JSON list of C-alpha atoms in Angstrom, two decimals:
[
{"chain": "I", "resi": 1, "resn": "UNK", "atom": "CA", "xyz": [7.41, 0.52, -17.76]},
{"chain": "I", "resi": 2, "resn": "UNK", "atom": "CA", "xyz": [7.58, -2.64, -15.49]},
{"chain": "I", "resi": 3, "resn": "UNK", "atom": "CA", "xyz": [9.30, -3.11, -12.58]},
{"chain": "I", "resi": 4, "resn": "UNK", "atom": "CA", "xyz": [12.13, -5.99, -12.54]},
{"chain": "I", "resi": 5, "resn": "UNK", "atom": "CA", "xyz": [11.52, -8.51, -9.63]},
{"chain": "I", "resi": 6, "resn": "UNK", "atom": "CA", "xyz": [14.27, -10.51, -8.56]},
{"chain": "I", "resi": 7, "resn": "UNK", "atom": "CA", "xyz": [13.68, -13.97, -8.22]},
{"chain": "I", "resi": 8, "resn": "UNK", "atom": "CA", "xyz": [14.43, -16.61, -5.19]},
{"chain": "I", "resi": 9, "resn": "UNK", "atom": "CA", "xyz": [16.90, -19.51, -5.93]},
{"chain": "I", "resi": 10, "resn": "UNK", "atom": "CA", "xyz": [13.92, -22.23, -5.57]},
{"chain": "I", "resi": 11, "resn": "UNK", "atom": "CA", "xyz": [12.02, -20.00, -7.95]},
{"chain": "I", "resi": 12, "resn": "UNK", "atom": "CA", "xyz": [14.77, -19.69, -10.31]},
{"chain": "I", "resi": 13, "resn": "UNK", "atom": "CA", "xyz": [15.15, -24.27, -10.38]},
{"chain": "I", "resi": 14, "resn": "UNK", "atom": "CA", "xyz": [11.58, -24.44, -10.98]},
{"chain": "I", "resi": 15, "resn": "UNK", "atom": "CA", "xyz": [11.50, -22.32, -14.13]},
{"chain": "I", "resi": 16, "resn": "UNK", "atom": "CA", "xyz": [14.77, -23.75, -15.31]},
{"chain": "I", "resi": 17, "resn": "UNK", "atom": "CA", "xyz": [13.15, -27.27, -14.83]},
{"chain": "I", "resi": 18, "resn": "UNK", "atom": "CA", "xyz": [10.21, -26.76, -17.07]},
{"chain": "I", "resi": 19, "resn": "UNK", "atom": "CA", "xyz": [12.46, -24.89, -19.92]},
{"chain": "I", "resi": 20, "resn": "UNK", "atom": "CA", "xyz": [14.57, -26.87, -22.66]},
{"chain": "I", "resi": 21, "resn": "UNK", "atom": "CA", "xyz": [16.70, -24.74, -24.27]},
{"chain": "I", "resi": 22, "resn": "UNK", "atom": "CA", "xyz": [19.47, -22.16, -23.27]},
{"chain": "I", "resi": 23, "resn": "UNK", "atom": "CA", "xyz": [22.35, -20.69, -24.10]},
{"chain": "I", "resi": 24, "resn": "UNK", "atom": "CA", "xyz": [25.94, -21.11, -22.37]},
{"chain": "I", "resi": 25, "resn": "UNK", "atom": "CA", "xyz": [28.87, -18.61, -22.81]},
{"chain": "I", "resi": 26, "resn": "UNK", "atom": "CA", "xyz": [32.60, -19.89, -22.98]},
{"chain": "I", "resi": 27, "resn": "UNK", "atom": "CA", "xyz": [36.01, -18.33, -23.93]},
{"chain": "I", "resi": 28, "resn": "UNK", "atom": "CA", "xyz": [37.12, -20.33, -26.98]},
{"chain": "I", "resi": 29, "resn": "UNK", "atom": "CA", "xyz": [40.83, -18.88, -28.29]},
{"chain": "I", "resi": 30, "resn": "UNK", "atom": "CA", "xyz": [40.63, -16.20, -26.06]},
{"chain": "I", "resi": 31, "resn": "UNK", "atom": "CA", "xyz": [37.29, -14.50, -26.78]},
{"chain": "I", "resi": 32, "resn": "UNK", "atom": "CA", "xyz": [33.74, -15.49, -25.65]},
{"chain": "I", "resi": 33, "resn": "UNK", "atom": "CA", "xyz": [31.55, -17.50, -27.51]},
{"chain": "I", "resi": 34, "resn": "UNK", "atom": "CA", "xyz": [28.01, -18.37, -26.82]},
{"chain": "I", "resi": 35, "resn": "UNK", "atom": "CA", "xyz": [26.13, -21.63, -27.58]},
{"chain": "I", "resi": 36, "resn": "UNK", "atom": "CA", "xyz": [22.38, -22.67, -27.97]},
{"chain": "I", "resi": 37, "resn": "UNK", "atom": "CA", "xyz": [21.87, -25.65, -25.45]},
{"chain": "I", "resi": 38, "resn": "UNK", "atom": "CA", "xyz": [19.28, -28.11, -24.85]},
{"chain": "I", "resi": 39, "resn": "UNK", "atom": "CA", "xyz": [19.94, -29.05, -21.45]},
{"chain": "I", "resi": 40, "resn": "UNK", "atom": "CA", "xyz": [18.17, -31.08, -18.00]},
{"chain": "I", "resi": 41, "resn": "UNK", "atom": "CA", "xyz": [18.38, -29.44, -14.63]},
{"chain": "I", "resi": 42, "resn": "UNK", "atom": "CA", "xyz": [18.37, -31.56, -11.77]},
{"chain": "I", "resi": 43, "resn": "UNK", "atom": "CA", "xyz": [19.50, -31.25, -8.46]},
{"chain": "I", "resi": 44, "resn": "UNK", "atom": "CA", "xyz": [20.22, -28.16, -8.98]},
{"chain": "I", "resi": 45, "resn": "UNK", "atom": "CA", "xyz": [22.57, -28.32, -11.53]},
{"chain": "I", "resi": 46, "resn": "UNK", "atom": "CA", "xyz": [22.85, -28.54, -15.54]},
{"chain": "I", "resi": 47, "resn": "UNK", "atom": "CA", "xyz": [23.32, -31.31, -17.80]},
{"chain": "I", "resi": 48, "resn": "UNK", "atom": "CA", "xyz": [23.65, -30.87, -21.50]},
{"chain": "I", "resi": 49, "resn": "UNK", "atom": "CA", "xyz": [25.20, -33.55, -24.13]},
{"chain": "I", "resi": 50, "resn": "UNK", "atom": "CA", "xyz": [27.60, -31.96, -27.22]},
{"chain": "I", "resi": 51, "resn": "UNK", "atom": "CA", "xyz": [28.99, -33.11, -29.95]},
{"chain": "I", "resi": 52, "resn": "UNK", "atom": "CA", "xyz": [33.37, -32.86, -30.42]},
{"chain": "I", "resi": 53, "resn": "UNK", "atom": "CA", "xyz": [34.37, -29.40, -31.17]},
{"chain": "I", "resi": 54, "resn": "UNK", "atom": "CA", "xyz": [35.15, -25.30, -30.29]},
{"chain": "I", "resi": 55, "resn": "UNK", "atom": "CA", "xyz": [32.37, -25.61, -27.13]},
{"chain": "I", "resi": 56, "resn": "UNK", "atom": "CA", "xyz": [34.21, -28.29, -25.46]},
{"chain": "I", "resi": 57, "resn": "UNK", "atom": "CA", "xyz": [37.70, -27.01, -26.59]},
{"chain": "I", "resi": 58, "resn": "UNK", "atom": "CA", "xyz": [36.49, -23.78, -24.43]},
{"chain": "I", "resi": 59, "resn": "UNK", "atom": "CA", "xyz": [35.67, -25.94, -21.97]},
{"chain": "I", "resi": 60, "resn": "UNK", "atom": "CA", "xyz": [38.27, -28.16, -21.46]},
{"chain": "I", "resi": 61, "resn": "UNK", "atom": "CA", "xyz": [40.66, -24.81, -21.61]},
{"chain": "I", "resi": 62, "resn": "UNK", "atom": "CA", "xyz": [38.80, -23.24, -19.64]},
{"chain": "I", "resi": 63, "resn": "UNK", "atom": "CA", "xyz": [35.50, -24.39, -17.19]},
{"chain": "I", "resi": 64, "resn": "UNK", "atom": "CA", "xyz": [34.23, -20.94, -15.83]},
{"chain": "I", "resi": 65, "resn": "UNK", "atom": "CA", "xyz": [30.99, -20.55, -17.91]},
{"chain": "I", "resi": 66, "resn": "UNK", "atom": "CA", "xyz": [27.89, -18.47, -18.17]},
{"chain": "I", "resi": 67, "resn": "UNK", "atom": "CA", "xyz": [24.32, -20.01, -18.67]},
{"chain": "I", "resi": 68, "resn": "UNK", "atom": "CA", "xyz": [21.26, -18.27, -19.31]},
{"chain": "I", "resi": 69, "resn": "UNK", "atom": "CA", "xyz": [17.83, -19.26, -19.83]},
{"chain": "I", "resi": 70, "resn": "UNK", "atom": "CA", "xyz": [14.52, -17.24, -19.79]},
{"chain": "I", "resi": 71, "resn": "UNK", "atom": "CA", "xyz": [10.84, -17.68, -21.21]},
{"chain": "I", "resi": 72, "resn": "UNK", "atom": "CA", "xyz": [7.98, -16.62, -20.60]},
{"chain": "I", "resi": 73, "resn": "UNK", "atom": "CA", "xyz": [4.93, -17.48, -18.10]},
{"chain": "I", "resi": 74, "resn": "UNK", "atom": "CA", "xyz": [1.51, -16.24, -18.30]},
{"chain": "I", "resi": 75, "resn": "UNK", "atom": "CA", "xyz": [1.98, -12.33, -18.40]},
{"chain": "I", "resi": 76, "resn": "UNK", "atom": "CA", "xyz": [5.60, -12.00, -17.52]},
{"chain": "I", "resi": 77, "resn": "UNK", "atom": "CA", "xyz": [9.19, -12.99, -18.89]},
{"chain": "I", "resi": 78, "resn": "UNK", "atom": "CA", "xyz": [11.71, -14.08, -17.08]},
{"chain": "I", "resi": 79, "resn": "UNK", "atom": "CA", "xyz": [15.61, -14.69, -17.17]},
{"chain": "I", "resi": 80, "resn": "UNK", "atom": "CA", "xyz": [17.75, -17.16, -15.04]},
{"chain": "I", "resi": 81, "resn": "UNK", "atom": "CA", "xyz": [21.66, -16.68, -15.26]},
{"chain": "I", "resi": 82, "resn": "UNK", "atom": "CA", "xyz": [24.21, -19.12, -13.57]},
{"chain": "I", "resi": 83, "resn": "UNK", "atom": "CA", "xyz": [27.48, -18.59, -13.50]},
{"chain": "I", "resi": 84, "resn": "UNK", "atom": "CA", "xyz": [30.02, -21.26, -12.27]},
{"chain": "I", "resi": 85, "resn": "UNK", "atom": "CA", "xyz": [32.42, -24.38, -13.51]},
{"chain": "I", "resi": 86, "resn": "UNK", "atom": "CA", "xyz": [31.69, -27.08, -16.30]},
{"chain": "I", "resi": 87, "resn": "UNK", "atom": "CA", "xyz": [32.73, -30.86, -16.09]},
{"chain": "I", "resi": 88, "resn": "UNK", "atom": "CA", "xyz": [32.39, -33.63, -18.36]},
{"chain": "I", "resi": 89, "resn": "UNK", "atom": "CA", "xyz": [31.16, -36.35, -17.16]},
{"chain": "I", "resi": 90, "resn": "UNK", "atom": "CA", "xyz": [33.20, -39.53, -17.73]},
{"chain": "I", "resi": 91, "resn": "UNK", "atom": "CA", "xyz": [32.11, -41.96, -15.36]},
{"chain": "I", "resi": 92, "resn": "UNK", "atom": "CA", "xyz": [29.03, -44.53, -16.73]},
{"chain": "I", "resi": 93, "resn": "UNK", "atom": "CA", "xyz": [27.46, -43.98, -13.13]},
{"chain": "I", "resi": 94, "resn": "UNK", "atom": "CA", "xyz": [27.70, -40.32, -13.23]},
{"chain": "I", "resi": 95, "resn": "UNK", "atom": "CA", "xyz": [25.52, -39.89, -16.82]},
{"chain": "I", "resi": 96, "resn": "UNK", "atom": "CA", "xyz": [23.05, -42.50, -15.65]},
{"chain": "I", "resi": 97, "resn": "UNK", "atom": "CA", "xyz": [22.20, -40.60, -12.66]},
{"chain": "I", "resi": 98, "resn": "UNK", "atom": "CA", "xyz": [21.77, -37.30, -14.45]},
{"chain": "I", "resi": 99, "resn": "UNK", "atom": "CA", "xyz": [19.40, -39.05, -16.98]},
{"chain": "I", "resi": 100, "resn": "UNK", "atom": "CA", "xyz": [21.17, -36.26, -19.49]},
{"chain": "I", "resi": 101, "resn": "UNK", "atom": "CA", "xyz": [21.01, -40.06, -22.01]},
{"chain": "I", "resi": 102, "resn": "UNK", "atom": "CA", "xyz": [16.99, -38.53, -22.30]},
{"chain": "I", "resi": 103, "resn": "UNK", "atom": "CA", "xyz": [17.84, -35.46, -23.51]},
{"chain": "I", "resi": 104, "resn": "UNK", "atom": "CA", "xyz": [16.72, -35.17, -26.72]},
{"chain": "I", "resi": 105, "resn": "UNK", "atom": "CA", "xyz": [18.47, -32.66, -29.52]},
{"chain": "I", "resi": 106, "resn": "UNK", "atom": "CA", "xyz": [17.26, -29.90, -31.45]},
{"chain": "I", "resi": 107, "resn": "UNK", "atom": "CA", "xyz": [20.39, -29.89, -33.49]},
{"chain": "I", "resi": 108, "resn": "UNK", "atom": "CA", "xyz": [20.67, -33.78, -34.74]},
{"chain": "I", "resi": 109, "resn": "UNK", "atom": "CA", "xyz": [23.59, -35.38, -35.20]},
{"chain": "I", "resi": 110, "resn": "UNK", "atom": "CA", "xyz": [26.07, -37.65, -32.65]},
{"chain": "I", "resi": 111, "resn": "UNK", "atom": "CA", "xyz": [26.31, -36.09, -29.09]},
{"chain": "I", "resi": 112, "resn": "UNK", "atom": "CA", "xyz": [27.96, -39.14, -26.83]},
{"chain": "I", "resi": 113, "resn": "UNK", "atom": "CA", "xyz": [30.14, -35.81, -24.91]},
{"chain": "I", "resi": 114, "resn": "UNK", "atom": "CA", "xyz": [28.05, -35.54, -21.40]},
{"chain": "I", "resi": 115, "resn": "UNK", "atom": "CA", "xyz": [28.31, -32.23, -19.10]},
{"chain": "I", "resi": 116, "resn": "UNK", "atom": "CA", "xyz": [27.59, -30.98, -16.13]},
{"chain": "I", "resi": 117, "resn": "UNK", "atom": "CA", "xyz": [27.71, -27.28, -14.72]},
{"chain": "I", "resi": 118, "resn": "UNK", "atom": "CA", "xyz": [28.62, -26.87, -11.53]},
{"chain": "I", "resi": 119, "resn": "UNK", "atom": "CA", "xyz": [26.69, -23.17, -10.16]},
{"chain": "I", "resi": 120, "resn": "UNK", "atom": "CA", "xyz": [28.71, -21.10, -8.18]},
{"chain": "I", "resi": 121, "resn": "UNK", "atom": "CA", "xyz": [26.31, -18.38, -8.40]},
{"chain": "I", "resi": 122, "resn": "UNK", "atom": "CA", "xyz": [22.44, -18.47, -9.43]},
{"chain": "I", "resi": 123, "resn": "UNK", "atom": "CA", "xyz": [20.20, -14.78, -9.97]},
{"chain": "I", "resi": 124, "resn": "UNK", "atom": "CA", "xyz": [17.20, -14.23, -11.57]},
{"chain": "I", "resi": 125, "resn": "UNK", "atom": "CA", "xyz": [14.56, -11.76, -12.45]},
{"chain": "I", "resi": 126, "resn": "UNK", "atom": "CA", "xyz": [11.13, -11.33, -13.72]},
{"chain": "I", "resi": 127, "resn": "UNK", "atom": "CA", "xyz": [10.28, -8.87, -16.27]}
]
């Protein structure tokens, strides 16, 4: 069996930047949920877009989330996990900066709800 190696913070952004798709974790009525994300990191944080319901309910109840994302490169997998705050955005300047408008969907459908996760706490490790 394989050793895990834990990655550096830099490493952890550049994976996360070449990667599309992850999943975020967020209490909705009490219990957690977990969500399939497209999402943009940049400047080291998260952007995603969502459509109205239970995900931004959570959220808006309650901003301390979970995000994890992991793929694999060459002849390793790896897994990035950030824990911290999410936001929505609601000023015009703040969502053209982010350039989460770009983001395309996997899902379809109407997704004009913009956020942002804040990381309090970034950790990864190769497999």
């Amino acid at each position: 069996m394989g050793t895990d190696i834990h990655l550096t913070e830099q490493q952890c952004w550049r994976l996360l930047a070449r990667t599309k798709v992850g999943r975020l974790a967020v209490i909705v009525d009490g219990h957690p949920d977990v969500f399939p994300i497209n999402f943009l990191a940049k400047d080291r944080r998260i952007f995603f877009r969502s459509a109205p319901g239970s995900k931004l309910e959570g959220l808006a109840a309650s901003p301390t989330i979970a995000f994890e994302a992991d793929g694999r490169r060459l002849t390793y997998r790896w897994s990035v996990v950030i824990k911290g705050s999410a936001h929505r955005l609601d000023r015009d300047d703040e969502i053209e900066a982010s350039g989460i408008q770009e983001l395309g969907t996997a899902s379809g459908g109407v997704k004009w709800n913009y956020v942002r996760i804040d990381p309090a706490l970034i950790t990864g490790r190769r497999l």
